[in-house]
PDB file of C-alpha atoms and ligand atoms in Angstrom:
ATOM      1  CA  MET X   1     -78.630  38.940 -20.306  1.00 83.00           C
ATOM      2  CA  ALA X   2     -78.661  35.648 -22.172  1.00 87.00           C
ATOM      3  CA  LEU X   3     -78.100  35.974 -25.915  1.00 93.00           C
ATOM      4  CA  PRO X   4     -80.915  34.745 -28.195  1.00 93.00           C
ATOM      5  CA  SER X   5     -80.026  31.688 -30.276  1.00 94.00           C
ATOM      6  CA  ILE X   6     -82.490  31.729 -33.194  1.00 96.00           C
ATOM      7  CA  ILE X   7     -82.391  35.097 -34.922  1.00 97.00           C
ATOM      8  CA  ASP X   8     -83.202  36.826 -38.208  1.00 98.00           C
ATOM      9  CA  PRO X   9     -79.807  38.423 -38.998  1.00 98.00           C
ATOM     10  CA  ARG X  10     -81.044  40.555 -41.929  1.00 98.00           C
ATOM     11  CA  LYS X  11     -83.849  42.069 -39.900  1.00 98.00           C
ATOM     12  CA  LEU X  12     -81.478  42.705 -36.981  1.00 98.00           C
ATOM     13  CA  ALA X  13     -79.057  44.416 -39.370  1.00 98.00           C
ATOM     14  CA  GLN X  14     -81.841  46.754 -40.501  1.00 98.00           C
ATOM     15  CA  GLN X  15     -82.551  47.477 -36.839  1.00 98.00           C
ATOM     16  CA  GLN X  16     -78.815  47.910 -36.035  1.00 97.00           C
ATOM     17  CA  ALA X  17     -79.321  45.576 -33.113  1.00 97.00           C
ATOM     18  CA  LEU X  18     -76.677  45.210 -30.438  1.00 97.00           C
ATOM     19  CA  TYR X  19     -76.508  42.307 -28.004  1.00 97.00           C
ATOM     20  CA  GLU X  20     -74.221  42.230 -25.014  1.00 97.00           C
ATOM     21  CA  GLY X  21     -74.531  39.246 -22.780  1.00 96.00           C
ATOM     22  CA  ASN X  22     -73.585  35.667 -22.240  1.00 95.00           C
ATOM     23  CA  VAL X  23     -74.198  32.153 -23.425  1.00 96.00           C
ATOM     24  CA  ALA X  24     -74.290  29.327 -20.889  1.00 95.00           C
ATOM     25  CA  ALA X  25     -71.495  26.756 -21.172  1.00 95.00           C
ATOM     26  CA  ASP X  26     -73.984  23.924 -21.732  1.00 94.00           C
ATOM     27  CA  SER X  27     -75.176  25.612 -24.938  1.00 96.00           C
ATOM     28  CA  LEU X  28     -71.695  25.044 -26.453  1.00 97.00           C
ATOM     29  CA  PRO X  29     -71.423  21.231 -26.804  1.00 97.00           C
ATOM     30  CA  ARG X  30     -68.850  21.246 -29.622  1.00 97.00           C
ATOM     31  CA  PHE X  31     -66.571  23.685 -27.820  1.00 98.00           C
ATOM     32  CA  ALA X  32     -67.015  21.660 -24.618  1.00 97.00           C
ATOM     33  CA  GLU X  33     -65.767  18.606 -26.504  1.00 97.00           C
ATOM     34  CA  ALA X  34     -62.673  20.464 -27.724  1.00 96.00           C
ATOM     35  CA  VAL X  35     -61.521  21.438 -24.202  1.00 97.00           C
ATOM     36  CA  LEU X  36     -61.245  19.682 -20.826  1.00 97.00           C
ATOM     37  CA  ALA X  37     -63.777  21.996 -19.180  1.00 97.00           C
ATOM     38  CA  ILE X  38     -65.501  25.298 -19.818  1.00 97.00           C
ATOM     39  CA  GLU X  39     -64.880  27.489 -16.784  1.00 97.00           C
ATOM     40  CA  SER X  40     -66.993  30.566 -17.513  1.00 96.00           C
ATOM     41  CA  PRO X  41     -70.038  31.461 -19.572  1.00 96.00           C
ATOM     42  CA  LEU X  42     -69.250  32.861 -23.010  1.00 97.00           C
ATOM     43  CA  GLN X  43     -69.212  36.664 -22.852  1.00 98.00           C
ATOM     44  CA  ALA X  44     -70.266  38.169 -26.151  1.00 98.00           C
ATOM     45  CA  ARG X  45     -70.869  41.508 -27.804  1.00 98.00           C
ATOM     46  CA  VAL X  46     -72.634  41.087 -31.135  1.00 98.00           C
ATOM     47  CA  GLU X  47     -73.532  43.992 -33.363  1.00 98.00           C
ATOM     48  CA  PHE X  48     -75.662  43.891 -36.519  1.00 98.00           C
ATOM     49  CA  GLU X  49     -75.419  46.572 -39.160  1.00 98.00           C
ATOM     50  CA  ILE X  50     -75.798  47.436 -42.826  1.00 97.00           C
ATOM     51  CA  ASN X  51     -72.324  48.033 -44.255  1.00 92.00           C
ATOM     52  CA  GLN X  52     -71.187  50.619 -46.825  1.00 90.00           C
ATOM     53  CA  SER X  53     -72.100  48.242 -49.668  1.00 87.00           C
ATOM     54  CA  ARG X  54     -75.602  48.092 -48.134  1.00 93.00           C
ATOM     55  CA  LYS X  55     -75.154  44.457 -47.124  1.00 93.00           C
ATOM     56  CA  PRO X  56     -76.218  43.006 -43.748  1.00 97.00           C
ATOM     57  CA  CYS X  57     -73.275  42.327 -41.436  1.00 96.00           C
ATOM     58  CA  VAL X  58     -72.598  40.902 -38.036  1.00 97.00           C
ATOM     59  CA  ASN X  59     -69.576  41.845 -35.928  1.00 97.00           C
ATOM     60  CA  GLY X  60     -68.660  40.321 -32.634  1.00 97.00           C
ATOM     61  CA  GLN X  61     -66.212  40.036 -29.780  1.00 98.00           C
ATOM     62  CA  LEU X  62     -66.133  36.890 -27.690  1.00 98.00           C
ATOM     63  CA  SER X  63     -64.365  35.725 -24.595  1.00 98.00           C
ATOM     64  CA  ILE X  64     -64.546  32.514 -22.577  1.00 98.00           C
ATOM     65  CA  THR X  65     -62.352  30.746 -20.038  1.00 98.00           C
ATOM     66  CA  ALA X  66     -61.593  27.060 -20.461  1.00 98.00           C
ATOM     67  CA  ALA X  67     -59.244  24.400 -19.154  1.00 97.00           C
ATOM     68  CA  VAL X  68     -57.115  22.653 -21.781  1.00 97.00           C
ATOM     69  CA  PRO X  69     -54.242  20.173 -21.439  1.00 96.00           C
ATOM     70  CA  CYS X  70     -50.817  21.772 -21.012  1.00 95.00           C
ATOM     71  CA  GLN X  71     -48.573  20.341 -23.745  1.00 93.00           C
ATOM     72  CA  ARG X  72     -45.598  20.269 -21.373  1.00 92.00           C
ATOM     73  CA  CYS X  73     -47.013  18.490 -18.317  1.00 93.00           C
ATOM     74  CA  LEU X  74     -50.445  17.342 -19.613  1.00 92.00           C
ATOM     75  CA  GLU X  75     -52.177  18.772 -16.539  1.00 94.00           C
ATOM     76  CA  PRO X  76     -55.090  21.191 -17.090  1.00 96.00           C
ATOM     77  CA  VAL X  77     -54.185  24.825 -17.709  1.00 96.00           C
ATOM     78  CA  THR X  78     -56.794  27.586 -17.704  1.00 96.00           C
ATOM     79  CA  ILE X  79     -56.732  29.814 -20.753  1.00 97.00           C
ATOM     80  CA  GLU X  80     -58.863  32.655 -21.994  1.00 97.00           C
ATOM     81  CA  VAL X  81     -60.068  32.231 -25.564  1.00 97.00           C
ATOM     82  CA  GLY X  82     -60.911  35.481 -27.292  1.00 97.00           C
ATOM     83  CA  ALA X  83     -62.313  35.921 -30.782  1.00 96.00           C
ATOM     84  CA  GLU X  84     -63.271  38.843 -32.973  1.00 97.00           C
ATOM     85  CA  PHE X  85     -65.167  38.526 -36.209  1.00 96.00           C
ATOM     86  CA  ALA X  86     -66.793  40.636 -38.903  1.00 95.00           C
ATOM     87  CA  LEU X  87     -69.022  38.748 -41.307  1.00 96.00           C
ATOM     88  CA  GLU X  88     -71.282  39.627 -44.177  1.00 95.00           C
ATOM     89  CA  VAL X  89     -74.572  37.734 -44.163  1.00 96.00           C
ATOM     90  CA  VAL X  90     -75.081  35.987 -47.525  1.00 94.00           C
ATOM     91  CA  TRP X  91     -77.640  33.551 -48.911  1.00 94.00           C
ATOM     92  CA  ASN X  92     -75.280  31.019 -50.529  1.00 93.00           C
ATOM     93  CA  GLU X  93     -71.731  29.954 -51.454  1.00 90.00           C
ATOM     94  CA  GLU X  94     -71.912  31.777 -54.777  1.00 90.00           C
ATOM     95  CA  GLN X  95     -72.612  35.053 -53.048  1.00 88.00           C
ATOM     96  CA  ALA X  96     -69.897  34.336 -50.460  1.00 89.00           C
ATOM     97  CA  ALA X  97     -67.323  33.839 -53.237  1.00 88.00           C
ATOM     98  CA  LYS X  98     -68.017  37.335 -54.581  1.00 85.00           C
ATOM     99  CA  ILE X  99     -67.147  39.100 -51.352  1.00 81.00           C
ATOM    100  CA  VAL X 100     -63.904  41.044 -51.217  1.00 73.00           C
ATOM    101  CA  LYS X 101     -61.199  39.222 -49.309  1.00 68.00           C
ATOM    102  CA  ARG X 102     -61.288  41.555 -46.324  1.00 67.00           C
ATOM    103  CA  THR X 103     -64.664  40.314 -45.175  1.00 76.00           C
ATOM    104  CA  ASP X 104     -65.688  36.790 -44.312  1.00 90.00           C
ATOM    105  CA  SER X 105     -69.184  35.574 -44.850  1.00 93.00           C
ATOM    106  CA  TRP X 106     -71.892  33.856 -42.881  1.00 95.00           C
ATOM    107  CA  ILE X 107     -74.095  31.752 -45.129  1.00 95.00           C
ATOM    108  CA  VAL X 108     -77.682  31.992 -43.939  1.00 96.00           C
ATOM    109  CA  ALA X 109     -79.849  30.205 -46.519  1.00 96.00           C
ATOM    110  CA  GLU X 110     -83.099  30.635 -44.636  1.00 95.00           C
ATOM    111  CA  ARG X 111     -84.629  33.663 -43.022  1.00 96.00           C
ATOM    112  CA  GLN X 112     -83.456  32.600 -39.591  1.00 97.00           C
ATOM    113  CA  ALA X 113     -80.151  31.307 -38.276  1.00 97.00           C
ATOM    114  CA  ASN X 114     -78.620  30.025 -35.079  1.00 97.00           C
ATOM    115  CA  LEU X 115     -76.458  32.758 -33.560  1.00 97.00           C
ATOM    116  CA  VAL X 116     -75.066  30.540 -30.802  1.00 97.00           C
ATOM    117  CA  GLU X 117     -73.766  28.019 -33.363  1.00 96.00           C
ATOM    118  CA  LEU X 118     -72.005  30.849 -35.193  1.00 97.00           C
ATOM    119  CA  LEU X 119     -70.372  32.048 -31.970  1.00 97.00           C
ATOM    120  CA  GLU X 120     -69.323  28.469 -31.186  1.00 97.00           C
ATOM    121  CA  ASP X 121     -67.725  28.158 -34.665  1.00 96.00           C
ATOM    122  CA  GLU X 122     -65.749  31.351 -34.055  1.00 97.00           C
ATOM    123  CA  LEU X 123     -64.574  30.097 -30.644  1.00 97.00           C
ATOM    124  CA  LEU X 124     -63.403  26.808 -32.159  1.00 97.00           C
ATOM    125  CA  LEU X 125     -61.425  28.742 -34.785  1.00 95.00           C
ATOM    126  CA  ALA X 126     -59.827  30.874 -32.068  1.00 96.00           C
ATOM    127  CA  LEU X 127     -58.847  27.969 -29.810  1.00 96.00           C
ATOM    128  CA  PRO X 128     -55.012  27.751 -29.721  1.00 95.00           C
ATOM    129  CA  VAL X 129     -53.567  24.521 -31.108  1.00 92.00           C
ATOM    130  CA  VAL X 130     -51.240  24.145 -28.116  1.00 94.00           C
ATOM    131  CA  SER X 131     -51.253  25.734 -24.666  1.00 96.00           C
ATOM    132  CA  TYR X 132     -48.734  25.720 -21.828  1.00 95.00           C
ATOM    133  CA  HIS X 133     -48.612  26.723 -18.178  1.00 95.00           C
ATOM    134  CA  ALA X 134     -46.577  29.853 -17.533  1.00 92.00           C
ATOM    135  CA  GLU X 135     -42.837  29.163 -17.145  1.00 90.00           C
ATOM    136  CA  GLY X 136     -42.311  27.201 -13.925  1.00 89.00           C
ATOM    137  CA  GLY X 137     -46.038  26.616 -13.481  1.00 89.00           C
ATOM    138  CA  CYS X 138     -46.148  23.011 -14.580  1.00 92.00           C
ATOM    139  CA  ALA X 139     -47.165  20.286 -12.175  1.00 81.00           C
ATOM    140  CA  ALA X 140     -44.040  18.317 -13.033  1.00 71.00           C
ATOM    141  CA  ASP X 141     -41.518  19.091 -15.699  1.00 59.00           C
ATOM    142  CA  LEU X 142     -41.518  16.014 -17.931  1.00 57.00           C
ATOM    143  CA  ARG X 143     -38.143  16.975 -19.381  1.00 58.00           C
ATOM    144  CA  GLU X 144     -36.508  16.387 -15.987  1.00 59.00           C
ATOM    145  CA  LEU X 145     -37.839  12.841 -15.982  1.00 57.00           C
ATOM    146  CA  LEU X 146     -36.459  11.961 -19.403  1.00 59.00           C
ATOM    147  CA  PRO X 147     -32.926  10.745 -20.129  1.00 58.00           C
ATOM    148  CA  ALA X 148     -30.620  13.445 -21.562  1.00 56.00           C
ATOM    149  CA  GLU X 149     -30.825  12.004 -25.077  1.00 54.00           C
ATOM    150  CA  GLN X 150     -34.583  12.483 -25.255  1.00 54.00           C
ATOM    151  CA  GLN X 151     -34.332  15.899 -23.652  1.00 52.00           C
ATOM    152  CA  GLN X 152     -32.510  17.140 -26.711  1.00 51.00           C
ATOM    153  CA  SER X 153     -35.206  15.967 -29.090  1.00 49.00           C
ATOM    154  CA  THR X 154     -37.832  17.517 -26.814  1.00 49.00           C
ATOM    155  CA  ALA X 155     -36.027  20.818 -27.024  1.00 48.00           C
ATOM    156  CA  SER X 156     -35.910  20.768 -30.818  1.00 49.00           C
ATOM    157  CA  ASP X 157     -39.600  19.871 -31.033  1.00 55.00           C
ATOM    158  CA  ASN X 158     -40.462  22.897 -28.951  1.00 57.00           C
ATOM    159  CA  PRO X 159     -41.799  25.644 -31.276  1.00 54.00           C
ATOM    160  CA  PHE X 160     -40.519  28.276 -28.830  1.00 56.00           C
ATOM    161  CA  ALA X 161     -36.970  26.967 -29.284  1.00 55.00           C
ATOM    162  CA  VAL X 162     -37.285  27.757 -32.984  1.00 51.00           C
ATOM    163  CA  LEU X 163     -38.528  31.257 -32.167  1.00 52.00           C
ATOM    164  CA  ALA X 164     -35.672  31.808 -29.743  1.00 56.00           C
ATOM    165  CA  ALA X 165     -33.193  30.744 -32.444  1.00 53.00           C
ATOM    166  CA  LEU X 166     -34.747  33.182 -34.921  1.00 54.00           C
ATOM    167  CA  LYS X 167     -34.519  36.061 -32.483  1.00 55.00           C
ATOM    168  CA  LYS X 168     -30.751  35.587 -32.209  1.00 50.00           C
ATOM    169  CA  HIS X 169     -30.254  36.537 -35.870  1.00 45.00           C
TER     170      HIS X 169
HETATM  171 ZN1   ZN H 201     -47.880  22.456 -17.587  1.00 57.20          ZN
END
């Protein structure tokens, strides 16, 4: 099932609507720009409800496969991007500011809103800043091509090297 894009989130919350389905890759132009290629449709489960404070909410789980540049060898690496969100539907910034910290908000100033744009925002937030092939999976290890001097600086720039150092203590 394809997910609807233009929805009335408050009405759906009253109806406790649940959507499980997908969004075609070509409906996600901003996410497409952030990666090398989208390799699967977006799989989504989106649930609308009225929360304990009697406010309309939308909760979702998302998953999509995309190719991004490996930061070690610069060749494409396929990653799965998963996101989970729980948002309270509010009319404006002022209302959003009043929400307890645990919940994020989705500002919907009109009656209707674009669900697909919301899902795309959540995917962009969930996209890792850097990705790597699994150990040994790189097309060519750039470190082997560099002189020893530069290899050392490469090692210290590697965030995993910092983690490894921390683990020793
Ligand atoms: Zn690689």
